[in-house]
Amino acid sequence: MTYTFKIFDQIYKITLEEEEGQLRVELDGGSYAVDFQKIEDNLYSFLIDGKSSTMGVFRKGKKVQVFLDGDLYELEAVSEREQRKTSHIVSGIQEIKSPMPSRVVKVLKGEGDEVALDEGLIVVEAMKMESELKSPIAGKVKSVMVKEGDAVELGTVLLVVSSE
Amino acid sequence: MTYTFKIFDQIYKITLEEEEGQLRVELDGGSYAVDFQKIEDNLYSFLIDGKSSTMGVFRKGKKVQVFLDGDLYELEAVSEREQRKTSHIVSGIQEIKSPMPSRVVKVLKGEGDEVALDEGLIVVEAMKMESELKSPIAGKVKSVMVKEGDAVELGTVLLVVSSE
Amino acid sequence: MFKKVLIANRGEIAVRIIRACREMGISTVAVYSDADRRSLHVALADEAYHIGGSAPAESYLNKERIIEAAKKSGAEAIHPGFGFLSENDSFADMCEKSGIVFIGPSPEAIRLMGDKITARKIAHDVKVPLVPGSDGAVSDVEASVIAAEIGYPVMIKASAGGGGKGMRLVRSKDDFESSLRMARSEARSAFGDDSVFVERFIERPRHIEIQIIADAEGNTLYLFERECSIQRRHQKVIEEAPSSAISSRTRKKMGEVAVRIAKAVKYKCAGTIEFIMDQSQNFYFLEMNTRVQVEHPVTEMITGFDIVKWMIRIAAGENLPFKQKNIVMKGHALECRVYAENPETNFLPSPGVIEYLRTPSGPGIRDDSSIYNGSEITPFYDPMLSKLVTWADTREAAIKKMESALREYIVLGVKTNIGFLIRTMGDDEFRKGKIDTGFIERHPELLKPSAAGTEKALIAAALSMSSSERTDTQSQKPASNWKLFGRRSGVSRSPSL
Amino acid sequence: MFKKVLIANRGEIAVRIIRACREMGISTVAVYSDADRRSLHVALADEAYHIGGSAPAESYLNKERIIEAAKKSGAEAIHPGFGFLSENDSFADMCEKSGIVFIGPSPEAIRLMGDKITARKIAHDVKVPLVPGSDGAVSDVEASVIAAEIGYPVMIKASAGGGGKGMRLVRSKDDFESSLRMARSEARSAFGDDSVFVERFIERPRHIEIQIIADAEGNTLYLFERECSIQRRHQKVIEEAPSSAISSRTRKKMGEVAVRIAKAVKYKCAGTIEFIMDQSQNFYFLEMNTRVQVEHPVTEMITGFDIVKWMIRIAAGENLPFKQKNIVMKGHALECRVYAENPETNFLPSPGVIEYLRTPSGPGIRDDSSIYNGSEITPFYDPMLSKLVTWADTREAAIKKMESALREYIVLGVKTNIGFLIRTMGDDEFRKGKIDTGFIERHPELLKPSAAGTEKALIAAALSMSSSERTDTQSQKPASNWKLFGRRSGVSRSPSL
């Protein structure tokens, strides 16, 4: 079985096969013997060619997060077609989402306001720390979904900015 | 709701009731306000009249084990009738069970052998340590269920001794 | 000695204080907000009282409810920890008036040092060098004039501030106005006071602070320095003791200066005098923290002196039996603050439930933490999970020990800065001690996962894809090895996840 | 220095050695049996090799497989830990012949000290006092004659023994025969050799041992004593350093005697000379352990000396840069061995899966452990879960710290001796240091749960009965507090389990 993943904007092909009861992996021209054991939900001990690693593995659809040595690696399974797509062009309509559960401290721009690239749009606060969210494009504020004082969840759309 | 438990060979009655959304417990003439929160499976944080305790609670039928401050308390729910029973008389037919998964090192007595109270019956080994199991009564060995070298599980009956 | 002490705090510092009390035979009383019923400080205290809602203003800043809990429980003293009410002179005053000992300095000392402008005056009076800047709180117009006078870059700081809140570095005139607005807004919401002052920013400065301790008789000792130059968003992330940047002559000079400031306010308790130091060991007074410091463990590790226990003893009327010459340091200690945050998105907090936790331990490892398997990081409070501390005979050995310990840490359920800390331990400049408060800004490459783990992550990801249909049956814990005795090898080499 | 080291052991000592190597920049190779694939030493090592079945004879005692793994991995040295092959001279020999450094003394030194009778002769030659007894291995008939000669109580000990295996105390002639049989049988199965010897039993003896370390040039230092008098089934449970029973004069005398014995066999490595001491500080040589000791951490805590790292450095050819006068001790350290066992049934092991684990941490706490959430205690090996170590400035403070730390320990899934350890820390005789190897026998009340927790346990039990029908719906983790924001108070006061 062969899988294709994108990580750090690179595409990798990886093949799993069983050989005499031993799992083998082909990756980037190399071949590895893999042994693994479940430790707890989502946590596994791996021996890859005898090298030991403990990894957390979280899968949601095509996205896989792997915890290893204090880092969370984000991988995405990609199809042949997707492999040919280049990275997104940052333009068009952009939704500004709350990066975490937080409270809206100040809305800096109103509907119809012009904004420059990297100009501040809104200030949110979580855990006693304020963060200013900036515009990823130059354009106009299309709509403002929240007002000062609102409590918002992770991923709530706060504003929409348009480059047109 | 009232429950009766035996612990340390003593009988206790304990009553639970809800009063204005607050759980109250009546025990041994005292009354306590109890608040608790689940931490993980079988583990709870208790506030009993404001006093904090973290306890593990494991229930199997009428038996309840409670982990508290490094100890495992063993309780048994008892009915009215059982409360009147006195403790078991150690006589009659006694099964000698393996106290843990282990290996039989030596069978010291055979079928029909006479045994004195506290005389050694069998030697088992687990985790590189030998233990001699002794007869809880004076009498005769009725049957021997295992032989040297056998691996036995926790609770396996090894021998039966009879006082008759 | 007190029989019962209330701890008016939460998180790891509450746990730290509760442990000290337990070891001293003192009963402990915890207080908790709605969000903290399952927190470790509630579990470890002897008693616990609910004091209100999850927002700090409704609970840990609610003076009346805390005093009430102290009275109800019969606590004779209150330890405020850090943050919350620890530097609130009116709370210290309320305690006194209620007949409860406040484990800290006098309300007067808190008040004097709590206002940065007054503190600078006091320091100036006892001939301690200060960074050039405005002489006090300034209006928007004054601020911009003074900034222009002393020259960019400048710092804007909240008068009532601390912990990096309401603080902004401004590198050019263009950014001044918006930074000033942000600083005031943060100051207002954090301290209820939006006064700010302005001062010169020192290039490549090091943050060095001196731990002092003083008893009621005025015996005032310094417990050497801590270097806290590795900061993000003006908050310390990695601290160490001693500093590799100062000579023993500078150490002594800074210690004596710190003692002079403490004595000027008749200071009684543990406290910290913070300095900013340039690359030539010139140091300037920044502020005094009139409470225990987050990073106090590194000082404890090199001196063997228990700062929290001595705060309690001094508050109970004991005097220090040591002289300055009895305080000696040995080896080197390092502290890493493990946060639930994402270094890749400018250290945004990452609340959640700790689904799995495995912490490092062993020789020379100290983990001051308040998390456990199943505990929850809520968005209401500081996202610090743990302070991982290592001690070894040399700085190099302490760094290697830290790196190794961080690699043992497993935290699932929230994002953490552990990977960033590991890379920092391996950084050449850091290893050489070439650090200053701009270190993290200068090293954006430390924020991202290293590509070194890519192959392993790919293998794990591929296995997770291959096993999708079997997830449910595999989600139980493995059976006991004892039960698997006979069919062991098949299990040990299972070819799919 | 070595680039790669193989650790021929498992459990916490393998973890301890792996950590030392990681911190020294040495790659580590673990070996594991069928039962240990999920063990912590496998997870923490850089590489791991499967070497056979769960029974020690099939894996950790399998010399050929271990040497093979070392060659395959390219390890230059093998650290044997304790137990297993650590005192096996033929294994040390095999390593040498395979061009692999054995991190330990010479095969010759192991051989000389491994046979207790030879060891006694060597000690006698360098004028070290010995307990009266048989001059060597004895037949059943000789044994009983000698026992009668030196007078009861007597000890029967395996010639090839260690760790309490094949050892029996006999208080009267009537028990001699059966005890002799048991001792021989244990000795045979543990060491493949059933020779035993007999010696006088000293009333209320203390077990005191001296840690020594020696390099290839013969520099031999003593790192003071450890007191290990609290034993069950002749195995140590609680150890401390220093001993509260000896004067500094005795300490020096014992240290010098220990160095003399080590020098007599040209000893090179860390090692321990064990003594039995009567109530008047008369001490007699017992045996020498030619390896790292389980209880080495207490010595590390009071000296700041890393014994495991120095074993590796010495094996790699480094010499000790210290003199005896550079070794100073500070404070007091205590070690409690946390076992999966049931003190109420004569400490029978209790294997199982660790369903939930919360370990103590904080200042002065060191936890040398190999367990984690979800790990498994198999019946194949020693049931030790952890060595909990505390350090404080005085013995009293170290005991209080230990008691407090033990109360923080939560282990679900297996029975442990934690409650017993807590009660021992609170015992008046123990606190006063009135201890000897008969301490546990004299205090059966420490083995049973204290009635103090009865009321709490009853409340928990009653709640568990009342909630039986709802168990399934309640078995999920609580939702995030964030999500419960609005309906918090209802949850916080849930009236049934």
mmCIF file of N, CA and C in Angstrom, chain B residues 90-92 114-118 135-140 161-164:
data_model
loop_
_atom_site.group_PDB
_atom_site.id
_atom_site.type_symbol
_atom_site.label_atom_id
_atom_site.label_comp_id
_atom_site.label_asym_id
_atom_site.label_seq_id
_atom_site.Cartn_x
_atom_site.Cartn_y
_atom_site.Cartn_z
ATOM 1 N N VAL B 90 -12.728 -21.629 61.326
ATOM 2 C CA VAL B 90 -11.732 -22.202 60.442
ATOM 3 C C VAL B 90 -11.628 -23.691 60.692
ATOM 4 N N SER B 91 -12.423 -24.427 59.957
ATOM 5 C CA SER B 91 -12.406 -25.892 60.048
ATOM 6 C C SER B 91 -13.137 -26.395 58.828
ATOM 7 N N GLY B 92 -13.528 -27.653 58.822
ATOM 8 C CA GLY B 92 -14.208 -28.207 57.670
ATOM 9 C C GLY B 92 -13.217 -28.404 56.538
ATOM 10 N N GLU B 114 -1.163 -36.511 56.832
ATOM 11 C CA GLU B 114 -1.670 -35.721 57.958
ATOM 12 C C GLU B 114 -0.911 -34.397 58.013
ATOM 13 N N VAL B 115 -1.617 -33.342 58.360
ATOM 14 C CA VAL B 115 -0.939 -32.048 58.511
ATOM 15 C C VAL B 115 -1.349 -31.376 59.805
ATOM 16 N N ALA B 116 -0.373 -30.694 60.410
ATOM 17 C CA ALA B 116 -0.653 -29.926 61.618
ATOM 18 C C ALA B 116 -1.031 -28.499 61.200
ATOM 19 N N LEU B 117 -1.637 -27.764 62.110
ATOM 20 C CA LEU B 117 -1.941 -26.360 61.875
ATOM 21 C C LEU B 117 -0.623 -25.627 61.556
ATOM 22 N N ASP B 118 -0.607 -24.813 60.516
ATOM 23 C CA ASP B 118 0.565 -24.018 60.133
ATOM 24 C C ASP B 118 1.717 -24.840 59.543
ATOM 25 N N SER B 135 -0.857 -24.823 56.175
ATOM 26 C CA SER B 135 -2.212 -25.316 56.380
ATOM 27 C C SER B 135 -2.932 -24.456 57.419
ATOM 28 N N PRO B 136 -4.146 -23.994 57.093
ATOM 29 C CA PRO B 136 -4.888 -23.146 58.036
ATOM 30 C C PRO B 136 -5.575 -23.978 59.118
ATOM 31 N N ILE B 137 -5.570 -25.291 58.952
ATOM 32 C CA ILE B 137 -6.212 -26.182 59.936
ATOM 33 C C ILE B 137 -5.352 -27.435 60.120
ATOM 34 N N ALA B 138 -5.614 -28.156 61.206
ATOM 35 C CA ALA B 138 -5.009 -29.482 61.374
ATOM 36 C C ALA B 138 -5.941 -30.483 60.711
ATOM 37 N N GLY B 139 -5.397 -31.500 60.052
ATOM 38 C CA GLY B 139 -6.262 -32.473 59.387
ATOM 39 C C GLY B 139 -5.503 -33.324 58.397
ATOM 40 N N LYS B 140 -6.162 -33.640 57.284
ATOM 41 C CA LYS B 140 -5.550 -34.486 56.264
ATOM 42 C C LYS B 140 -5.632 -33.815 54.908
ATOM 43 N N VAL B 161 -7.516 -29.365 52.000
ATOM 44 C CA VAL B 161 -7.236 -29.964 53.299
ATOM 45 C C VAL B 161 -8.565 -30.101 54.039
ATOM 46 N N SER B 162 -8.710 -31.179 54.759
ATOM 47 C CA SER B 162 -9.967 -31.396 55.476
ATOM 48 C C SER B 162 -9.674 -31.671 56.939
ATOM 49 N N SER B 163 -10.547 -31.183 57.829
ATOM 50 C CA SER B 163 -10.308 -31.382 59.263
ATOM 51 C C SER B 163 -10.953 -32.671 59.759
ATOM 52 N N GLU B 164 -11.757 -33.294 58.881
ATOM 53 C CA GLU B 164 -12.463 -34.501 59.343
ATOM 54 C C GLU B 164 -11.576 -35.749 59.271
#
